[in-house]
XYZ file of N, CA and C in Angstrom:
540
model
N -19.667 13.893 -7.616
C -18.291 14.325 -7.653
C -17.762 14.207 -9.082
N -16.922 15.165 -9.423
C -16.383 15.197 -10.778
C -14.884 15.476 -10.710
N -14.119 14.709 -11.485
C -12.674 14.953 -11.567
C -12.453 16.143 -12.493
N -11.687 17.118 -12.012
C -11.401 18.320 -12.785
C -10.140 18.139 -13.612
N -9.142 17.460 -13.047
C -7.922 17.191 -13.800
C -7.363 15.840 -13.395
N -6.532 15.266 -14.291
C -5.940 13.958 -14.029
C -5.300 13.918 -12.649
N -5.480 12.796 -11.988
C -4.966 12.661 -10.633
C -4.362 11.276 -10.421
N -3.274 11.273 -9.684
C -2.644 10.032 -9.257
C -2.492 10.107 -7.742
N -3.134 9.164 -7.060
C -3.083 9.112 -5.604
C -2.285 7.877 -5.210
N -1.294 8.056 -4.333
C -0.495 6.947 -3.808
C -0.911 6.711 -2.367
N -1.245 5.451 -2.042
C -1.670 5.088 -0.690
C -0.784 3.952 -0.187
N -0.181 4.167 0.983
C 0.678 3.143 1.589
C 0.295 2.920 3.042
N 0.783 1.835 3.565
C 0.597 1.455 4.952
C 1.005 0.002 5.069
N 1.220 -0.466 6.265
C 1.636 -1.855 6.460
C 0.436 -2.788 6.325
N 0.701 -4.100 6.246
C -0.379 -5.070 6.066
C -1.416 -4.943 7.180
N -2.679 -5.048 6.787
C -3.770 -4.967 7.744
C -4.283 -3.559 8.005
N -3.697 -2.569 7.337
C -4.121 -1.170 7.543
C -5.320 -0.783 6.686
N -5.653 -1.612 5.719
C -6.787 -1.301 4.855
C -6.393 -0.691 3.525
N -5.118 -0.802 3.144
C -4.662 -0.238 1.870
C -5.532 -0.667 0.697
N -5.729 -1.975 0.575
C -6.466 -2.500 -0.574
C -7.917 -2.036 -0.555
N -8.545 -2.107 0.606
C -9.948 -1.699 0.718
C -10.107 -0.218 0.388
N -9.277 0.624 0.993
C -9.365 2.069 0.772
C -9.022 2.417 -0.680
N -7.966 1.814 -1.206
C -7.564 2.090 -2.589
C -8.664 1.703 -3.575
N -9.275 0.546 -3.337
C -10.363 0.075 -4.211
C -11.549 1.029 -4.165
N -11.976 1.369 -2.970
C -13.122 2.268 -2.794
C -12.847 3.642 -3.411
N -11.653 4.180 -3.184
C -11.305 5.485 -3.743
C -11.277 5.444 -5.268
N -10.699 4.400 -5.835
C -10.644 4.316 -7.305
C -12.048 4.244 -7.895
N -12.946 3.525 -7.219
C -14.336 3.437 -7.688
C -15.012 4.800 -7.619
N -14.833 5.508 -6.506
C -15.480 6.817 -6.353
C -14.925 7.840 -7.337
N -13.626 7.752 -7.614
C -13.015 8.694 -8.561
C -13.220 8.266 -10.013
N -13.515 6.990 -10.218
C -13.666 6.482 -11.582
C -12.336 6.368 -12.312
N -11.273 6.042 -11.548
C -9.953 5.854 -12.148
C -9.476 4.442 -11.860
N -8.436 4.051 -12.561
C -7.900 2.698 -12.435
C -7.279 2.469 -11.059
N -7.488 1.262 -10.527
C -6.837 0.827 -9.303
C -5.600 0.027 -9.689
N -4.468 0.392 -9.092
C -3.252 -0.388 -9.269
C -2.837 -0.865 -7.891
N -2.853 -2.181 -7.699
C -2.527 -2.769 -6.404
C -1.871 -4.113 -6.664
N -0.714 -4.073 -7.297
C 0.009 -5.301 -7.619
C 1.015 -5.559 -6.504
N 0.855 -6.659 -5.796
C 1.646 -6.925 -4.599
C 2.270 -8.314 -4.652
N 3.025 -8.639 -3.604
C 3.576 -9.990 -3.472
C 2.474 -11.035 -3.532
N 1.294 -10.692 -3.006
C 0.175 -11.637 -3.024
C -0.208 -11.997 -4.463
N -0.296 -10.974 -5.351
C -0.633 -11.233 -6.750
C 0.517 -11.948 -7.472
N 1.745 -11.555 -7.160
C 2.905 -12.208 -7.762
C 2.934 -13.688 -7.377
N 2.635 -13.979 -6.114
C 2.590 -15.370 -5.649
C 1.547 -16.156 -6.446
N 0.378 -15.557 -6.638
C -0.682 -16.234 -7.404
C -0.234 -16.480 -8.843
N 0.401 -15.492 -9.468
C 0.894 -15.643 -10.844
C 1.917 -16.763 -10.957
N 2.759 -16.888 -9.943
C 3.837 -17.876 -9.975
C 3.419 -19.231 -9.397
N 2.168 -19.334 -8.912
C 1.696 -20.576 -8.321
C 2.400 -20.898 -7.012
N 2.703 -19.849 -6.246
C 3.415 -19.999 -4.974
C 2.545 -19.455 -3.854
N 2.914 -19.780 -2.615
C 2.231 -19.169 -1.482
C 2.886 -17.821 -1.201
N 2.163 -16.962 -0.477
C 2.720 -15.682 -0.078
C 3.977 -15.892 0.768
N 3.934 -16.849 1.674
C 5.096 -17.126 2.534
C 6.309 -17.539 1.698
N 6.088 -18.322 0.631
C 7.200 -18.728 -0.240
C 7.820 -17.522 -0.950
N 6.969 -16.633 -1.436
C 7.477 -15.444 -2.123
C 8.278 -14.587 -1.148
N 7.755 -14.391 0.058
C 8.471 -13.593 1.060
C 9.818 -14.236 1.385
N 9.823 -15.549 1.549
C 11.071 -16.258 1.845
C 12.069 -16.111 0.693
N 11.601 -16.301 -0.546
C 12.485 -16.175 -1.709
C 13.011 -14.756 -1.860
N 12.165 -13.788 -1.544
C 12.556 -12.377 -1.692
C 13.670 -11.989 -0.721
N 13.880 -12.799 0.316
C 14.965 -12.515 1.254
C 16.321 -12.577 0.561
N 16.435 -13.444 -0.444
C 17.723 -13.633 -1.121
C 17.675 -13.323 -2.617
N 16.487 -13.025 -3.141
C 16.345 -12.762 -4.578
C 15.580 -11.447 -4.778
N 16.322 -10.400 -5.106
C 15.740 -9.064 -5.260
C 14.766 -8.948 -6.430
N 14.779 -9.905 -7.325
C 13.926 -9.809 -8.512
C 12.441 -9.776 -8.156
N 12.055 -10.335 -7.020
C 10.645 -10.330 -6.616
C 10.183 -8.899 -6.326
N 10.940 -8.197 -5.516
C 10.600 -6.807 -5.208
C 10.658 -5.935 -6.456
N 11.717 -6.071 -7.192
C 11.912 -5.223 -8.363
C 10.791 -5.441 -9.379
N 10.379 -6.686 -9.561
C 9.286 -6.982 -10.502
C 7.992 -6.293 -10.080
N 7.642 -6.421 -8.806
C 6.406 -5.816 -8.304
C 6.486 -4.290 -8.372
N 7.560 -3.731 -7.857
C 7.685 -2.276 -7.765
C 7.754 -1.616 -9.139
N 8.531 -2.193 -10.035
C 8.668 -1.632 -11.379
C 7.342 -1.684 -12.122
N 6.669 -2.823 -12.045
C 5.414 -2.979 -12.787
C 4.358 -1.985 -12.310
N 4.208 -1.850 -10.996
C 3.144 -0.967 -10.515
C 3.441 0.499 -10.795
N 4.683 0.929 -10.707
C 5.015 2.335 -10.990
C 4.808 2.631 -12.475
N 5.224 1.718 -13.344
C 4.994 1.910 -14.784
C 3.505 2.029 -15.077
N 2.697 1.177 -14.449
C 1.248 1.222 -14.647
C 0.679 2.550 -14.148
N 1.160 3.019 -13.000
C 0.642 4.258 -12.405
C 0.992 5.482 -13.241
N 2.128 5.458 -13.874
C 2.541 6.601 -14.694
C 1.752 6.688 -15.998
N 1.133 5.594 -16.403
C 0.460 5.533 -17.698
C -0.887 6.238 -17.738
N -1.548 6.381 -16.589
C -2.896 6.953 -16.590
C -3.299 7.387 -15.184
N -4.343 8.217 -15.083
C -4.849 8.587 -13.757
C -5.206 7.313 -12.981
N -4.878 7.290 -11.691
C -5.082 6.051 -10.948
C -4.982 6.279 -9.447
N -5.296 5.220 -8.744
C -4.982 5.097 -7.325
C -3.999 3.938 -7.242
N -2.798 4.230 -6.739
C -1.775 3.206 -6.551
C -1.739 2.864 -5.068
N -2.130 1.648 -4.748
C -2.106 1.199 -3.363
C -1.058 0.128 -3.186
N -0.001 0.441 -2.435
C 1.043 -0.554 -2.166
C 1.870 -0.113 -0.982
N 2.648 -1.044 -0.449
C 3.506 -0.737 0.690
C 4.430 0.447 0.398
N 4.913 0.553 -0.851
C 5.899 1.582 -1.207
C 5.350 2.682 -2.112
N 4.067 2.724 -2.338
C 3.489 3.682 -3.294
C 3.938 5.117 -3.038
N 3.886 5.559 -1.786
C 4.202 6.965 -1.492
C 5.672 7.286 -1.708
N 6.517 6.283 -1.653
C 7.947 6.486 -1.890
C 8.301 6.328 -3.372
N 7.660 5.366 -4.040
C 8.043 5.017 -5.412
C 7.412 5.928 -6.467
N 6.178 6.355 -6.249
C 5.513 7.224 -7.233
C 5.719 8.670 -6.793
N 6.932 9.146 -7.036
C 7.323 10.477 -6.557
C 6.418 11.577 -7.103
N 5.880 11.374 -8.306
C 5.053 12.390 -8.937
C 3.571 12.300 -8.552
N 3.247 11.470 -7.591
C 1.848 11.365 -7.146
C 1.323 12.739 -6.741
N 0.078 13.011 -7.098
C -0.544 14.288 -6.754
C -0.929 14.351 -5.278
N -1.171 13.195 -4.688
C -1.502 13.125 -3.269
C -0.926 11.826 -2.721
N -0.149 11.947 -1.628
C 0.458 10.787 -0.979
C -0.195 10.613 0.390
N -0.748 9.400 0.619
C -1.502 9.099 1.836
C -0.879 7.896 2.526
N -0.670 8.023 3.838
C -0.168 6.903 4.629
C -1.218 6.514 5.651
N -1.591 5.228 5.655
C -2.553 4.701 6.614
C -1.782 4.092 7.782
N -2.084 4.555 8.981
C -1.358 4.135 10.176
C -2.315 3.404 11.109
N -1.834 2.281 11.687
C -2.686 1.476 12.549
C -1.835 0.676 13.530
N -2.320 0.537 14.761
C -1.677 -0.237 15.808
C -1.454 -1.692 15.361
N -0.307 -2.274 15.750
C 0.050 -3.638 15.343
C -0.989 -4.678 15.761
N -1.541 -4.569 16.958
C -2.531 -5.546 17.414
C -3.818 -5.470 16.587
N -4.232 -4.268 16.250
C -5.441 -4.111 15.429
C -5.186 -4.654 14.026
N -3.992 -4.396 13.493
C -3.638 -4.950 12.177
C -3.746 -6.465 12.197
N -3.191 -7.095 13.226
C -3.232 -8.564 13.332
C -4.674 -9.065 13.415
N -5.514 -8.377 14.172
C -6.922 -8.785 14.283
C -7.624 -8.686 12.934
N -7.320 -7.646 12.170
C -7.936 -7.497 10.844
C -7.489 -8.621 9.915
N -6.206 -8.950 9.953
C -5.703 -10.041 9.115
C -6.370 -11.350 9.539
N -6.507 -11.562 10.835
C -7.192 -12.752 11.355
C -8.626 -12.798 10.837
N -9.341 -11.681 10.903
C -10.732 -11.635 10.430
C -10.822 -11.901 8.928
N -9.810 -11.465 8.176
C -9.800 -11.638 6.725
C -9.405 -13.053 6.322
N -8.418 -13.621 7.030
C -7.819 -14.875 6.573
C -8.011 -16.043 7.516
N -8.435 -15.766 8.766
C -8.567 -16.837 9.744
C -7.202 -17.277 10.253
N -7.194 -18.372 11.018
C -5.941 -18.899 11.542
C -5.804 -18.663 13.024
N -4.579 -18.675 13.477
C -4.262 -18.492 14.894
C -3.736 -17.069 15.091
N -4.346 -16.312 15.984
C -4.008 -14.890 16.158
C -2.553 -14.694 16.555
N -2.006 -15.571 17.406
C -0.600 -15.428 17.817
C 0.341 -15.700 16.648
N -0.002 -16.684 15.823
C 0.813 -16.959 14.628
C 0.735 -15.783 13.660
N -0.437 -15.173 13.535
C -0.600 -14.019 12.650
C 0.243 -12.859 13.154
N 0.231 -12.618 14.469
C 1.047 -11.544 15.036
C 2.523 -11.796 14.751
N 2.956 -13.016 14.934
C 4.353 -13.381 14.714
C 4.714 -13.241 13.228
N 3.872 -13.759 12.346
C 4.115 -13.680 10.907
C 4.124 -12.220 10.444
N 3.191 -11.419 10.940
C 3.105 -10.012 10.549
C 4.344 -9.244 11.009
N 4.812 -9.520 12.218
C 6.030 -8.867 12.711
C 7.235 -9.263 11.856
N 7.318 -10.550 11.493
C 8.406 -11.021 10.628
C 8.308 -10.345 9.265
N 7.106 -10.270 8.735
C 6.903 -9.661 7.414
C 7.278 -8.178 7.444
N 6.855 -7.467 8.472
C 7.218 -6.050 8.603
C 8.733 -5.885 8.628
N 9.393 -6.723 9.414
C 10.845 -6.648 9.549
C 11.533 -6.939 8.217
N 11.093 -7.987 7.541
C 11.680 -8.343 6.239
C 11.414 -7.251 5.207
N 10.194 -6.720 5.193
C 9.878 -5.629 4.259
C 10.824 -4.454 4.492
N 10.962 -4.040 5.739
C 11.823 -2.890 6.062
C 13.265 -3.145 5.643
N 13.749 -4.340 5.902
C 15.125 -4.690 5.534
C 15.325 -4.616 4.017
N 14.384 -5.216 3.280
C 14.501 -5.224 1.812
C 14.385 -3.823 1.229
N 13.444 -3.023 1.707
C 13.251 -1.678 1.159
C 14.489 -0.823 1.382
N 15.115 -0.982 2.536
C 16.339 -0.222 2.841
C 17.465 -0.676 1.915
N 17.610 -1.984 1.768
C 18.676 -2.547 0.936
C 18.495 -2.187 -0.542
N 17.284 -2.359 -1.056
C 17.036 -2.159 -2.485
C 16.961 -0.698 -2.900
N 16.286 0.118 -2.097
C 15.960 1.480 -2.524
C 16.426 2.562 -1.548
N 17.058 2.154 -0.460
C 17.435 3.072 0.611
C 16.205 3.816 1.147
N 15.110 3.079 1.280
C 13.856 3.620 1.808
C 13.659 3.102 3.227
N 13.378 4.019 4.134
C 12.977 3.660 5.492
C 11.461 3.768 5.525
N 10.780 2.620 5.485
C 9.316 2.652 5.397
C 8.648 3.004 6.721
N 9.445 3.314 7.736
C 8.882 3.851 8.977
C 8.996 5.374 9.009
N 9.579 5.955 7.970
C 9.708 7.404 7.838
C 8.767 7.876 6.735
N 7.586 8.283 7.117
C 6.577 8.730 6.154
C 6.164 10.176 6.445
N 7.039 10.920 7.093
C 6.744 12.299 7.474
C 6.550 13.246 6.304
N 6.955 12.842 5.122
C 6.857 13.683 3.927
C 5.504 13.584 3.222
N 4.654 12.636 3.620
C 3.395 12.440 2.896
C 2.435 13.601 3.140
N 1.432 13.704 2.275
C 0.453 14.785 2.377
C -0.567 14.542 3.490
N -0.958 13.278 3.669
C -1.943 12.919 4.686
C -1.518 11.650 5.411
N -1.509 11.685 6.733
C -1.371 10.478 7.545
C -2.737 10.282 8.183
N -3.336 9.128 7.929
C -4.700 8.888 8.402
C -4.709 7.706 9.364
N -5.349 7.905 10.507
C -5.553 6.841 11.485
C -6.553 5.851 10.871
N -6.078 4.652 10.588
C -6.891 3.664 9.878
C -7.895 2.941 10.774
N -8.106 3.441 12.013
C -9.216 2.893 12.798
C -10.540 3.459 12.277
N -10.463 4.534 11.498
C -11.660 5.085 10.845
C -12.174 4.057 9.831
N -13.432 4.175 9.453
C -13.978 3.248 8.454
C -13.390 3.578 7.084
N -13.379 2.608 6.167
C -12.887 2.897 4.812
C -13.610 4.089 4.172
N -14.921 4.191 4.363
C -15.667 5.318 3.797
C -15.197 6.645 4.385
N -14.942 6.671 5.700
C -14.452 7.903 6.334
C -13.068 8.278 5.806
N -12.223 7.280 5.617
C -10.877 7.532 5.087
C -10.965 8.083 3.665
N -11.786 7.448 2.849
C -11.952 7.910 1.463
C -12.513 9.332 1.433
N -13.462 9.633 2.303
C -14.006 10.998 2.363
C -12.921 12.019 2.698
N -12.006 11.672 3.620
C -10.894 12.566 3.958
C -9.998 12.795 2.736
N -9.725 11.719 2.013
C -8.861 11.825 0.835
C -9.536 12.677 -0.235
N -10.811 12.432 -0.496
C -11.542 13.211 -1.499
C -11.612 14.681 -1.075
N -11.791 14.925 0.209
C -11.796 16.300 0.709
C -10.479 17.002 0.404
N -9.382 16.307 0.609
C -8.067 16.887 0.319
C -7.876 17.091 -1.185
N -8.368 16.157 -1.985
C -8.273 16.317 -3.446
C -9.092 17.524 -3.905
N -10.231 17.759 -3.266
C -11.060 18.937 -3.604
C -10.321 20.221 -3.253
N -9.696 20.253 -2.073
C -8.925 21.436 -1.657
C -7.808 21.711 -2.650
N -7.222 20.671 -3.193
C -6.106 20.818 -4.124
C -6.550 21.038 -5.583
N -7.854 21.052 -5.808
C -8.366 21.359 -7.139
C -8.416 20.202 -8.120
N -8.374 18.964 -7.623
C -8.438 17.806 -8.521
C -9.852 17.302 -8.733
N -10.717 17.511 -7.744
C -12.103 17.063 -7.858
C -13.034 18.188 -7.396
N -14.255 18.087 -7.886
C -15.312 18.999 -7.477
C -16.377 18.134 -6.808
N -16.724 18.477 -5.582
C -17.715 17.651 -4.861
C -19.124 17.936 -5.339
């Protein structure tokens, strides 16, 4: 596969949908930079837990603004795959916008498989996180992250990461960005 022209792909979906895995695999196959700066990375930079960052972000908008501003600036600088909860909304100039959709129970099972713990606590935490994310996105940017009808591709994330990436590359080929 060969890239014919610069491309920026935005990939979004809720936690446990495979955003990071798909974004990483796609960036490797395309040979472009992966941008996936999230609350998880911000927490690590600040020496905090993810739960602490989420809790602080409830009352301090600087957490969201720092993450969102940094990743969009990075994405505008060069061809890339931007994988984040808000990528499809924030990178308006993306050449291809992809939303990964997955049932809540399957998302929780994936998070459990990745991180361990108690499945019921994971379901509860994930539901709280989804709710808080939606509230903050609406407040900060007037974005309804449950309204993704404008994206170019909505992909059922029960497919394997390789199958998802193949669908995305197929669409990029149709649009003239890559040659298979």
